[in-house]
CSV table of C-alpha atoms in Angstrom, one decimal:
chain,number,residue,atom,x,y,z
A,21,UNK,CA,23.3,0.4,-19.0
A,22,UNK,CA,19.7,-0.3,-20.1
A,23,UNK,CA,18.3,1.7,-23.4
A,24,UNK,CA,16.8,5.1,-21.8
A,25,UNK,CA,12.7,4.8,-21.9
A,26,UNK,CA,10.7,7.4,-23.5
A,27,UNK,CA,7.8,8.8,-21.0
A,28,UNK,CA,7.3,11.6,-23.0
A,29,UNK,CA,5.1,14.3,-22.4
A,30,UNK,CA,4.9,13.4,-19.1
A,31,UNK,CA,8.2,14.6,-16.6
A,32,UNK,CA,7.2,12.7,-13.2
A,33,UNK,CA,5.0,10.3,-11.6
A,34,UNK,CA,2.8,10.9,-8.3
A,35,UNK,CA,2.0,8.1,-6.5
A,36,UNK,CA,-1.4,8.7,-4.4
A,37,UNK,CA,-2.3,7.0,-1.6
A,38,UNK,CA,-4.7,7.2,1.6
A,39,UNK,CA,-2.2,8.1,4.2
A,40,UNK,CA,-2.5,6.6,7.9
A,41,UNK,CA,-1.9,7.7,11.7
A,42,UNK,CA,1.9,7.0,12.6
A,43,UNK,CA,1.5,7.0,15.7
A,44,UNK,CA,-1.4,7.1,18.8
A,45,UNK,CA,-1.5,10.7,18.6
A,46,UNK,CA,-2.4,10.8,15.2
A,47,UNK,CA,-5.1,8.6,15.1
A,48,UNK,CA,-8.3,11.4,15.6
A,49,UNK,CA,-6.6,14.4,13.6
A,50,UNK,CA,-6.6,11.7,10.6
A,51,UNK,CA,-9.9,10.5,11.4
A,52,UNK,CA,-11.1,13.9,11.8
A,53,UNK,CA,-9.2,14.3,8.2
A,54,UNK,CA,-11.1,11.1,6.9
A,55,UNK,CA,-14.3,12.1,7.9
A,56,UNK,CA,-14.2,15.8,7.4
A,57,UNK,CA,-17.6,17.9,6.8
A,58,UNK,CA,-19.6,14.7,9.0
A,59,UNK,CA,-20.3,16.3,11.9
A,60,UNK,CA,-18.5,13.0,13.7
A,61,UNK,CA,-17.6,14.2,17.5
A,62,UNK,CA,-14.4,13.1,18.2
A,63,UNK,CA,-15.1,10.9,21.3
A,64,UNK,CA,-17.1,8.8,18.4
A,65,UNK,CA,-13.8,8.5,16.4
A,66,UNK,CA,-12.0,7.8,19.2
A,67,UNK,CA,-14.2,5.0,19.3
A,68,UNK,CA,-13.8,4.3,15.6
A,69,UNK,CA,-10.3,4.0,15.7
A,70,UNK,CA,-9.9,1.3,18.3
A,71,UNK,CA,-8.5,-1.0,15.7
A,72,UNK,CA,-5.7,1.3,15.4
A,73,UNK,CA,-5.1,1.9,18.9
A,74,UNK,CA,-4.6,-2.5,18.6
A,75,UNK,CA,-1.5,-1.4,16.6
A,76,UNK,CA,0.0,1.0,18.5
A,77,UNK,CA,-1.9,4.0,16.7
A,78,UNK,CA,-0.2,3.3,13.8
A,79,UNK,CA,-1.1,2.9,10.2
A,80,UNK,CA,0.8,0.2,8.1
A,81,UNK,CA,-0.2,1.8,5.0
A,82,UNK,CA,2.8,4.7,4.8
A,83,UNK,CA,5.7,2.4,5.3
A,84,UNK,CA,4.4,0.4,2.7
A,85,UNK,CA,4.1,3.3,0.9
A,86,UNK,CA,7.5,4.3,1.0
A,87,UNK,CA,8.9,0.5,0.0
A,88,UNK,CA,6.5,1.0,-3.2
A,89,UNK,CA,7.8,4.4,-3.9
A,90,UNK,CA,11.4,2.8,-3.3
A,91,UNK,CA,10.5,-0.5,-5.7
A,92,UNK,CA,9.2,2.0,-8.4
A,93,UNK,CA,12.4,4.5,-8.5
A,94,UNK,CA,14.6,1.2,-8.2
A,95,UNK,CA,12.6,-0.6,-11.4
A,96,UNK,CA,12.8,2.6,-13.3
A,97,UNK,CA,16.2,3.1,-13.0
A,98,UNK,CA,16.9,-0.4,-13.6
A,99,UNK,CA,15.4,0.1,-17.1
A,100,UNK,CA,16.3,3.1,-17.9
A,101,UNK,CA,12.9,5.2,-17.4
A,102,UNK,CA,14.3,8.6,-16.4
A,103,UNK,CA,11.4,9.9,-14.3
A,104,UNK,CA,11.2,11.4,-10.7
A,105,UNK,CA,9.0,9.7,-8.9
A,106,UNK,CA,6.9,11.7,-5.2
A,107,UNK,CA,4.5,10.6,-3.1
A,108,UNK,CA,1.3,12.2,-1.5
A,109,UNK,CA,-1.5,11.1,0.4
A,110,UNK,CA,-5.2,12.3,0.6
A,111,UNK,CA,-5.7,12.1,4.3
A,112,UNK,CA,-2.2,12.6,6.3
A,113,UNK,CA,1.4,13.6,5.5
A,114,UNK,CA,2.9,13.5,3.3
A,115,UNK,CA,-0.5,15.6,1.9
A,116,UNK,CA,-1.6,16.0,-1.5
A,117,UNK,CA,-1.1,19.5,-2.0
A,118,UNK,CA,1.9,20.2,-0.7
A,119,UNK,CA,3.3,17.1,-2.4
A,120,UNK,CA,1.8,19.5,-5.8
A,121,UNK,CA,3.5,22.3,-4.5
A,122,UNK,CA,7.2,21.0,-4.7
A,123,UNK,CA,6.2,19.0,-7.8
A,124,UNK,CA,5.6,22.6,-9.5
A,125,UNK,CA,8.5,24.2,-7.5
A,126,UNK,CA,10.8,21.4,-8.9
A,127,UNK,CA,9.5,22.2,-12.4
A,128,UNK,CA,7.2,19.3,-13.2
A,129,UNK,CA,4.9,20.5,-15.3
A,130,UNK,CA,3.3,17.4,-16.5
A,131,UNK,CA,3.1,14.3,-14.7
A,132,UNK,CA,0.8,11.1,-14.5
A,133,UNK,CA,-0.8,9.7,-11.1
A,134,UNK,CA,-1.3,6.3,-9.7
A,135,UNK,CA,-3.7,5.7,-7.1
A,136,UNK,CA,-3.4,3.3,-4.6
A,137,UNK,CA,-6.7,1.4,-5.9
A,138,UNK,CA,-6.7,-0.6,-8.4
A,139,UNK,CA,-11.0,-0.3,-9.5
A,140,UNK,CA,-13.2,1.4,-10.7
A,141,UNK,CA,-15.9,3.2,-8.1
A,142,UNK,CA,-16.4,6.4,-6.5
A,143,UNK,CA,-14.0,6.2,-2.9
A,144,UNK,CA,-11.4,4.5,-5.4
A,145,UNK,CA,-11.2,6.6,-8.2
A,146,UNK,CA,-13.4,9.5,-8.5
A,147,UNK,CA,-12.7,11.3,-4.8
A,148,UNK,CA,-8.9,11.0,-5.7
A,149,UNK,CA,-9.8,13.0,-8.5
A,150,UNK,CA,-11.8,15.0,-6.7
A,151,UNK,CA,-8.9,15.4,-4.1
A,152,UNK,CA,-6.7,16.4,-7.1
A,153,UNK,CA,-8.7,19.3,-8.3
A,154,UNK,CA,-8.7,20.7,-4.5
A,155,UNK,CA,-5.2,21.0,-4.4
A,156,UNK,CA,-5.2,22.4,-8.0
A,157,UNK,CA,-7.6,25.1,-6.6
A,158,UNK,CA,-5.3,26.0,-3.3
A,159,UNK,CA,-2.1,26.0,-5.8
A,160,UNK,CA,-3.7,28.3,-8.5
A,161,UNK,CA,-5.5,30.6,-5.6
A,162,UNK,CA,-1.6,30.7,-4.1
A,163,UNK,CA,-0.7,32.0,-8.0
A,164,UNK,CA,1.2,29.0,-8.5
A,165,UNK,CA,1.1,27.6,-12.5
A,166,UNK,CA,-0.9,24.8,-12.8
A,167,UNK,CA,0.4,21.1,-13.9
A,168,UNK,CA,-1.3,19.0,-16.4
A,169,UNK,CA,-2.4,15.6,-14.6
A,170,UNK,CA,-3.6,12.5,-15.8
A,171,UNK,CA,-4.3,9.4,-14.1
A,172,UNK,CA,-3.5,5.9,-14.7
A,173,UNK,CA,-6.0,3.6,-15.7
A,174,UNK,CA,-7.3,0.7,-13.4
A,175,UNK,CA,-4.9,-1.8,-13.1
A,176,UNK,CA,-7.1,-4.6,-11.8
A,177,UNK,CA,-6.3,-6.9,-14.6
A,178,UNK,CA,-2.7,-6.2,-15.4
A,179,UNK,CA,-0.4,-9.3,-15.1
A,180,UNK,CA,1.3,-7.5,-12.6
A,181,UNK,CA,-1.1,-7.0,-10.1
A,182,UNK,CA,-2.6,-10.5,-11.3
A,183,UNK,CA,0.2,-12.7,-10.5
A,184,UNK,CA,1.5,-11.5,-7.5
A,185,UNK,CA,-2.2,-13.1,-6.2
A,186,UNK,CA,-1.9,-16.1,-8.0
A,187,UNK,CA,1.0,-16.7,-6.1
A,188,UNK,CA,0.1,-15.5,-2.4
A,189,UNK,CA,-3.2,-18.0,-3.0
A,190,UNK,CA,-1.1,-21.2,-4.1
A,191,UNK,CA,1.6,-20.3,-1.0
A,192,UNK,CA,-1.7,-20.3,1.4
A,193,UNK,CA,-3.0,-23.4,0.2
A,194,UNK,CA,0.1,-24.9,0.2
A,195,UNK,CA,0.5,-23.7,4.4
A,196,UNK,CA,-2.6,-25.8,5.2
A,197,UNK,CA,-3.1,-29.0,7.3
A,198,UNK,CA,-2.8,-31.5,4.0
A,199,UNK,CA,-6.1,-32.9,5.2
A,200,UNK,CA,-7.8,-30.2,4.5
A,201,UNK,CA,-5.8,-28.2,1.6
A,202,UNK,CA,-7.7,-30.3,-0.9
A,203,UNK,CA,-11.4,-29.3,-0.1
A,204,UNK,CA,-10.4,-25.8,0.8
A,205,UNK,CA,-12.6,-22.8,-0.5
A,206,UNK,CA,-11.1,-19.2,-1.6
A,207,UNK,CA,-12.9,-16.1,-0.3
A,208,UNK,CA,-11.7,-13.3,-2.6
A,209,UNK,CA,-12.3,-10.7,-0.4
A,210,UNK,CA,-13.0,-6.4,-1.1
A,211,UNK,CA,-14.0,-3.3,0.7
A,212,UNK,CA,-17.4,-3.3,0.9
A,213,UNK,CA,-19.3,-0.6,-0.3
A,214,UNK,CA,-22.4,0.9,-0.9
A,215,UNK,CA,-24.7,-0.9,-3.1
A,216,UNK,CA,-25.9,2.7,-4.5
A,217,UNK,CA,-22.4,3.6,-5.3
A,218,UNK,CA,-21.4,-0.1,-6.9
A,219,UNK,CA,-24.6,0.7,-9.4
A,220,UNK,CA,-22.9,3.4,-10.5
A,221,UNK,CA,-19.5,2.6,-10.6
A,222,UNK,CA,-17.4,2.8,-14.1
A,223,UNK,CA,-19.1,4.8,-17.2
A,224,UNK,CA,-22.8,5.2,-17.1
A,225,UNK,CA,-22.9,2.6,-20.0
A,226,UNK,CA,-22.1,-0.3,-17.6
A,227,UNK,CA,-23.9,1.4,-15.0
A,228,UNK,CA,-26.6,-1.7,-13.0
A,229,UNK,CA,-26.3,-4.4,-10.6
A,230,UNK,CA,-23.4,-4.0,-9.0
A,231,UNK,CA,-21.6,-2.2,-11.8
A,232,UNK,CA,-18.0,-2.1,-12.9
A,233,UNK,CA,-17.1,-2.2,-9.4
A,234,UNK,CA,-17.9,-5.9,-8.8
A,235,UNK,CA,-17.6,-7.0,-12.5
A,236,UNK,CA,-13.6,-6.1,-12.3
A,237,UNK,CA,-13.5,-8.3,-8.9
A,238,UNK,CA,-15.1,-10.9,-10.2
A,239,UNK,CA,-13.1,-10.9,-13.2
A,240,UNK,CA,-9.8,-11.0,-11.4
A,241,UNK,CA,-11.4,-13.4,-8.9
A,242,UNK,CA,-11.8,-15.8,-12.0
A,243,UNK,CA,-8.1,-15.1,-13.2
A,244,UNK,CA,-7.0,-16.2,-10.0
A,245,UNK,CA,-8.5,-18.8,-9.7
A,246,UNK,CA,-8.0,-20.1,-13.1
A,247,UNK,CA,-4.6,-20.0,-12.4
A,248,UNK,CA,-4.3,-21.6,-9.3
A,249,UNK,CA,-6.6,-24.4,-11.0
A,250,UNK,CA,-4.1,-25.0,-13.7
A,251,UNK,CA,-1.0,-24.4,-10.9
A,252,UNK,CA,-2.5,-27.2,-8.1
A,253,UNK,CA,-4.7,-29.6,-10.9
A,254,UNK,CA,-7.0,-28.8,-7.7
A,255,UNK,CA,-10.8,-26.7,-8.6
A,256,UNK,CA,-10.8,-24.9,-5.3
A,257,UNK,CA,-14.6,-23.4,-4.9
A,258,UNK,CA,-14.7,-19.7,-4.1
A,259,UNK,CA,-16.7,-16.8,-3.6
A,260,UNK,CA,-16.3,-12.9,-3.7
A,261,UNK,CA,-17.2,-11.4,-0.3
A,262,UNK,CA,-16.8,-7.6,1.3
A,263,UNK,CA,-15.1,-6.4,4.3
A,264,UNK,CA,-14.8,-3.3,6.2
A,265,UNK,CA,-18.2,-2.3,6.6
A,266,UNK,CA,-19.0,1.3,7.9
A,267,UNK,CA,-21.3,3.6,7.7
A,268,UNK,CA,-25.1,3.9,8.8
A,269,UNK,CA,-27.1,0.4,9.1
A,270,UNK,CA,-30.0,1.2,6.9
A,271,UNK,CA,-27.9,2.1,3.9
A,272,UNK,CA,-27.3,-1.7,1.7
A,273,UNK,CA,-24.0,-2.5,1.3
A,274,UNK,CA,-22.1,-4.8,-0.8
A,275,UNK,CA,-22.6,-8.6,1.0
A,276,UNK,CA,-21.7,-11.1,2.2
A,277,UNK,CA,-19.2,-9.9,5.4
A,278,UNK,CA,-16.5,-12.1,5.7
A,279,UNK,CA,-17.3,-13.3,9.0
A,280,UNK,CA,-21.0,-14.4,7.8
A,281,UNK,CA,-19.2,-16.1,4.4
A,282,UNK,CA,-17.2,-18.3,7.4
A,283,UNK,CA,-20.1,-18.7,9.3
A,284,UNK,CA,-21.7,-20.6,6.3
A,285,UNK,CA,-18.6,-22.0,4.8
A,286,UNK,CA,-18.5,-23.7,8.0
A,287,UNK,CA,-22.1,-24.3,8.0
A,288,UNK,CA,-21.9,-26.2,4.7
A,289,UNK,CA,-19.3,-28.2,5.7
A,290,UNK,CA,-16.0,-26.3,4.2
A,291,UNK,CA,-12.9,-27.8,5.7
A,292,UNK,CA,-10.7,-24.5,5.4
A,293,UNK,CA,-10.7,-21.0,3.6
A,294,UNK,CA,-8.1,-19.1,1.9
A,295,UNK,CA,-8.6,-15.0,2.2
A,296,UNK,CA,-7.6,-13.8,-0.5
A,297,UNK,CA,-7.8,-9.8,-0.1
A,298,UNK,CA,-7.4,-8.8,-3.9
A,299,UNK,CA,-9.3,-5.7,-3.8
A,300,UNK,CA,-6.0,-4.1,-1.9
A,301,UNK,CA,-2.7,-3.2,-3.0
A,302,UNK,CA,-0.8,-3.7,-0.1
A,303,UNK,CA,-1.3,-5.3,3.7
A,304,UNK,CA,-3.1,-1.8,5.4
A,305,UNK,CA,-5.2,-1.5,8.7
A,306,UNK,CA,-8.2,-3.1,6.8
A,307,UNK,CA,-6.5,-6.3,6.0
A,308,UNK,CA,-4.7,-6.5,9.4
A,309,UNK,CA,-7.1,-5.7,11.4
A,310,UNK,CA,-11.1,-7.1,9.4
A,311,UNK,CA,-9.0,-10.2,7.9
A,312,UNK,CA,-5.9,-11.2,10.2
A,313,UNK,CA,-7.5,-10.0,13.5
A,314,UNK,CA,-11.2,-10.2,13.1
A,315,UNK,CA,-11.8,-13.4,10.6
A,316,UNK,CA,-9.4,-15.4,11.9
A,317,UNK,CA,-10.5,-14.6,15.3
A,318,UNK,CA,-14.3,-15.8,13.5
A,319,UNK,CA,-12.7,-18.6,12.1
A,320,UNK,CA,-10.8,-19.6,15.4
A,321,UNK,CA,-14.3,-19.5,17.3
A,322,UNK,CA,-16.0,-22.1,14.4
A,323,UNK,CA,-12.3,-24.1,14.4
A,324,UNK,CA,-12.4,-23.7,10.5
A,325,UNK,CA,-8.9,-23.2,9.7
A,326,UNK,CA,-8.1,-20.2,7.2
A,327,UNK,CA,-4.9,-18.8,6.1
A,328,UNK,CA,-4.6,-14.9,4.4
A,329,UNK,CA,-2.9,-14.6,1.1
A,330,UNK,CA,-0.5,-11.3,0.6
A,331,UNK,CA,-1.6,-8.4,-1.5
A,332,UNK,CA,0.4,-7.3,-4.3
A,333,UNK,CA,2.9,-4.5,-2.0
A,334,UNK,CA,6.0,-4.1,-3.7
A,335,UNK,CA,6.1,-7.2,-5.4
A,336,UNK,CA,8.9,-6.3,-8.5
A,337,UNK,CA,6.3,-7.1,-10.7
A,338,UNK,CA,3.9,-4.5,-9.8
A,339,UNK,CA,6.5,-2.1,-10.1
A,340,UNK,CA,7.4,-3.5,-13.8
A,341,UNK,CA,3.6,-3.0,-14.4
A,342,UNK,CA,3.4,0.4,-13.5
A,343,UNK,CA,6.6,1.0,-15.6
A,344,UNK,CA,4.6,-0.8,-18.5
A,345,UNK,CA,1.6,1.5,-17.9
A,346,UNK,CA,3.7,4.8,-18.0
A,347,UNK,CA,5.1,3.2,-21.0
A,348,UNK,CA,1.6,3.0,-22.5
A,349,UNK,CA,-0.1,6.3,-21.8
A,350,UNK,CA,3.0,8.4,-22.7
A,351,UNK,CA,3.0,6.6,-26.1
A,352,UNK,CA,-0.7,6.7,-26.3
A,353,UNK,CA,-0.5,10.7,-25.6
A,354,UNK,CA,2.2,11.4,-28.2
A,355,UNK,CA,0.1,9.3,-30.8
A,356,UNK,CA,2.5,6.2,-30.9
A,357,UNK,CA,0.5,3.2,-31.4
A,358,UNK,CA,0.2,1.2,-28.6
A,359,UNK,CA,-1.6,-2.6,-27.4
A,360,UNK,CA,-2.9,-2.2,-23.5
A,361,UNK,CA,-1.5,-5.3,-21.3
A,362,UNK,CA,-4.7,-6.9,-19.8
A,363,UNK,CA,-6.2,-10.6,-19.1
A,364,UNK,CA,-9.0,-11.7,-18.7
A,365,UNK,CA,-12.9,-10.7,-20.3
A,366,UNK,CA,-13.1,-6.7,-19.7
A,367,UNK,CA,-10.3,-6.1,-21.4
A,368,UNK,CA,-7.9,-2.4,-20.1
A,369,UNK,CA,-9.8,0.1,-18.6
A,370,UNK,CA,-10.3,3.6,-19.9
A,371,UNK,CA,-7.4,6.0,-19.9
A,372,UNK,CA,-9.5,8.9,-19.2
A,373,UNK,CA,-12.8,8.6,-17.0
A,374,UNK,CA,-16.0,9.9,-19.1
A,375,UNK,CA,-18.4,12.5,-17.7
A,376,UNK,CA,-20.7,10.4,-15.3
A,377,UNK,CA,-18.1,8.1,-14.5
A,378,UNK,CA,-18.5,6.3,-10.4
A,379,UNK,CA,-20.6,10.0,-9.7
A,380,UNK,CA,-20.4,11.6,-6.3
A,381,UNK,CA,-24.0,12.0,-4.5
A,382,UNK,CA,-22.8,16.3,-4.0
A,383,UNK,CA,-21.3,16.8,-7.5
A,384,UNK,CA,-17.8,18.4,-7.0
A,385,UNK,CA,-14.8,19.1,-9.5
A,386,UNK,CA,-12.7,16.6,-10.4
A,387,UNK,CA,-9.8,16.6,-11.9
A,388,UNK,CA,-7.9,14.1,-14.7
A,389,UNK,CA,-11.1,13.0,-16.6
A,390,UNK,CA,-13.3,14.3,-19.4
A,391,UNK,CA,-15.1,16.6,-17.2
A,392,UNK,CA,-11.9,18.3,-15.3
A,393,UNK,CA,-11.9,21.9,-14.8
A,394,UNK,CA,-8.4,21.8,-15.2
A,395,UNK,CA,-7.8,20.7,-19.1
């Protein structure tokens, strides 16, 4: 048996997700869920959620969920990390809050969280906390005693997020015509968002063009390809582009799309393009459906051939990396010393997110950061 791992103070670990429709029923109430407090009639989402209607009305994203949550209680006990291990989601079942409510009925009284998003901005880090101080509010209005949460720090850079990518690129370019693989170009692709909100991504500090937002993807997106440099002897050009536009038209976003980035790929004479969707931690609606359904379809119309590289998932290494950063905020918390795994130039991330950190435009509470509520 492995030597039992110290995660003291901490006595569980949430894992926090989006959540998705399971099924065609499903698909508006978790819209509805999604866009709650817009004013969106449901005929619209209806309309919005054709893409999952493609797929049965079914969401990906929880299944994958579940083999995470299975590779992360597997890896612990492997190593001897004693420490439960639940799941909730911010937008369908399992919820959030009553995920809270039988943490705290099981007696977890302390536990960390890791958010399915691995950067810093305000959709991928600051509304999960936001979402976390909401169900902190229902529980303590129900008289239920309150937890002490903390949240993992972006993971964007960890080797174990890293090389799961490095490998999913090499595999692509290996699964191309060989007349082409040499010339190919790597689109490191990312949910687009707004440019107001990338500005102001990360601490104020780094606050500016684009913020930490696109300075951790473009960081990672030079790991990568770095490595797959000194993997193939090959110097594959690439680009970071956005996906999965939405919102009104008159509000910038982060560009280019991905279809336009083929379009002049193309253009420009590219013989092929590896997708390479790093900004996501596993294969969800947004990859299946704006990457392997709507690019390729792009890419089919220009007769560039692509290929899409895997996301991270449940890759074994992921879940050692999450172990690892348990590992080094429960020994950073009891005052052990400790040296943060990271690569590349930004070095590890914060462990707790400053006041003014990826702001909402309507301040709410947030909880796990310098300015929670709930200390």
């Amino acid at each position: 048996m492995p030597d039992a791992l110290d995660a003291t103070p901490y006595d569980a670990l949430l894992l926090l997700s989006f959540g998705g429709p399971e099924g065609p029923d499903d698909v508006v109430p978790f819209l509805e869920n999604v866009t709650r407090g817009r004013g969106i009639p449901k005929e619209r989402l209806k309309e919005v959620g054709r893409h999952y209607f493609l797929f049965g009305g079914v969401s990906p994203i929880n299944d994958q969920n579940r083999t995470l949550l299975d590779a992360l209680r597997r890896d612990f006990a492997d190593h001897g990390l004693d420490l439960p291990v639940y799941w909730g989601n911010r937008n369908w079942a399992p919820y959030l809050t009553d995920t809270l409510r039988e943490m705290v009925a099981d007696g977890r009284r302390r536990f960390l969280v890791l958010a399915t998003s691995a950067y810093a901005s305000y959709s991928g880090c600051r509304q999960y906390r936001e979402n976390l101080a909401d169900a902190l509010a229902t529980l303590e209005a129900e008289g239920l005693e309150l937890p002490k949460i903390d949240k993992l720090r972006h993971y964007f850079n960890h080797p174990g997020f890293v090389e799961p990518m490095v490998d999913g690129v090499v595999r692509s370019l290996a699964d191309l015509p060989q007349d082409v693989r040499h010339g190919a170009h790597i689109a490191f692709t990312t949910h687009s968002i707004p440019t107001a909100a990338a500005d102001t991504s990360g601490p104020e500090e780094g606050h500016g063009d684009g913020g930490a937002y696109v300075a951790q993807h473009l960081d990672v997106a030079r790991l990568v390809a770095d490595a797959v440099r000194e993997r193939t002897g090959v110097d594959h050009p690439w680009q970071l582009v956005y996906q999965s536009r939405s919102g009104a038209p008159h509000i910038p976003w982060l560009e280019p799309d991905i279809c336009d980035h083929l379009e002049e790929r193309h253009a420009a004479g590219a013989p092929a393009v590896v997708m390479a969707p790093i900004g996501f931690v596993s294969d969800h609606m947004e990859v299946l459906y704006d990457l392997d359904t709507e690019a390729t379809a792009k890419a089919g119309e220009l007769g560039l051939p692509v290929r899409r590289s895997a996301t991270v998932g449940a890759d074994p290494r992921f879940a050692a990396a999450v172990r690892d950063l348990v590992l080094e905020r429960a020994a950073a918390e009891s005052g052990r010393d400790v040296t943060p795994c990271a690569l590349g130039a930004l070095g590890a991330s914060h462990d707790v997110c400053p006041v003014g950190c990826c702001p909402s435009r309507a301040p709410r509470p947030a909880a796990a950061g310098a300015d929670s509520p709930y200390a």
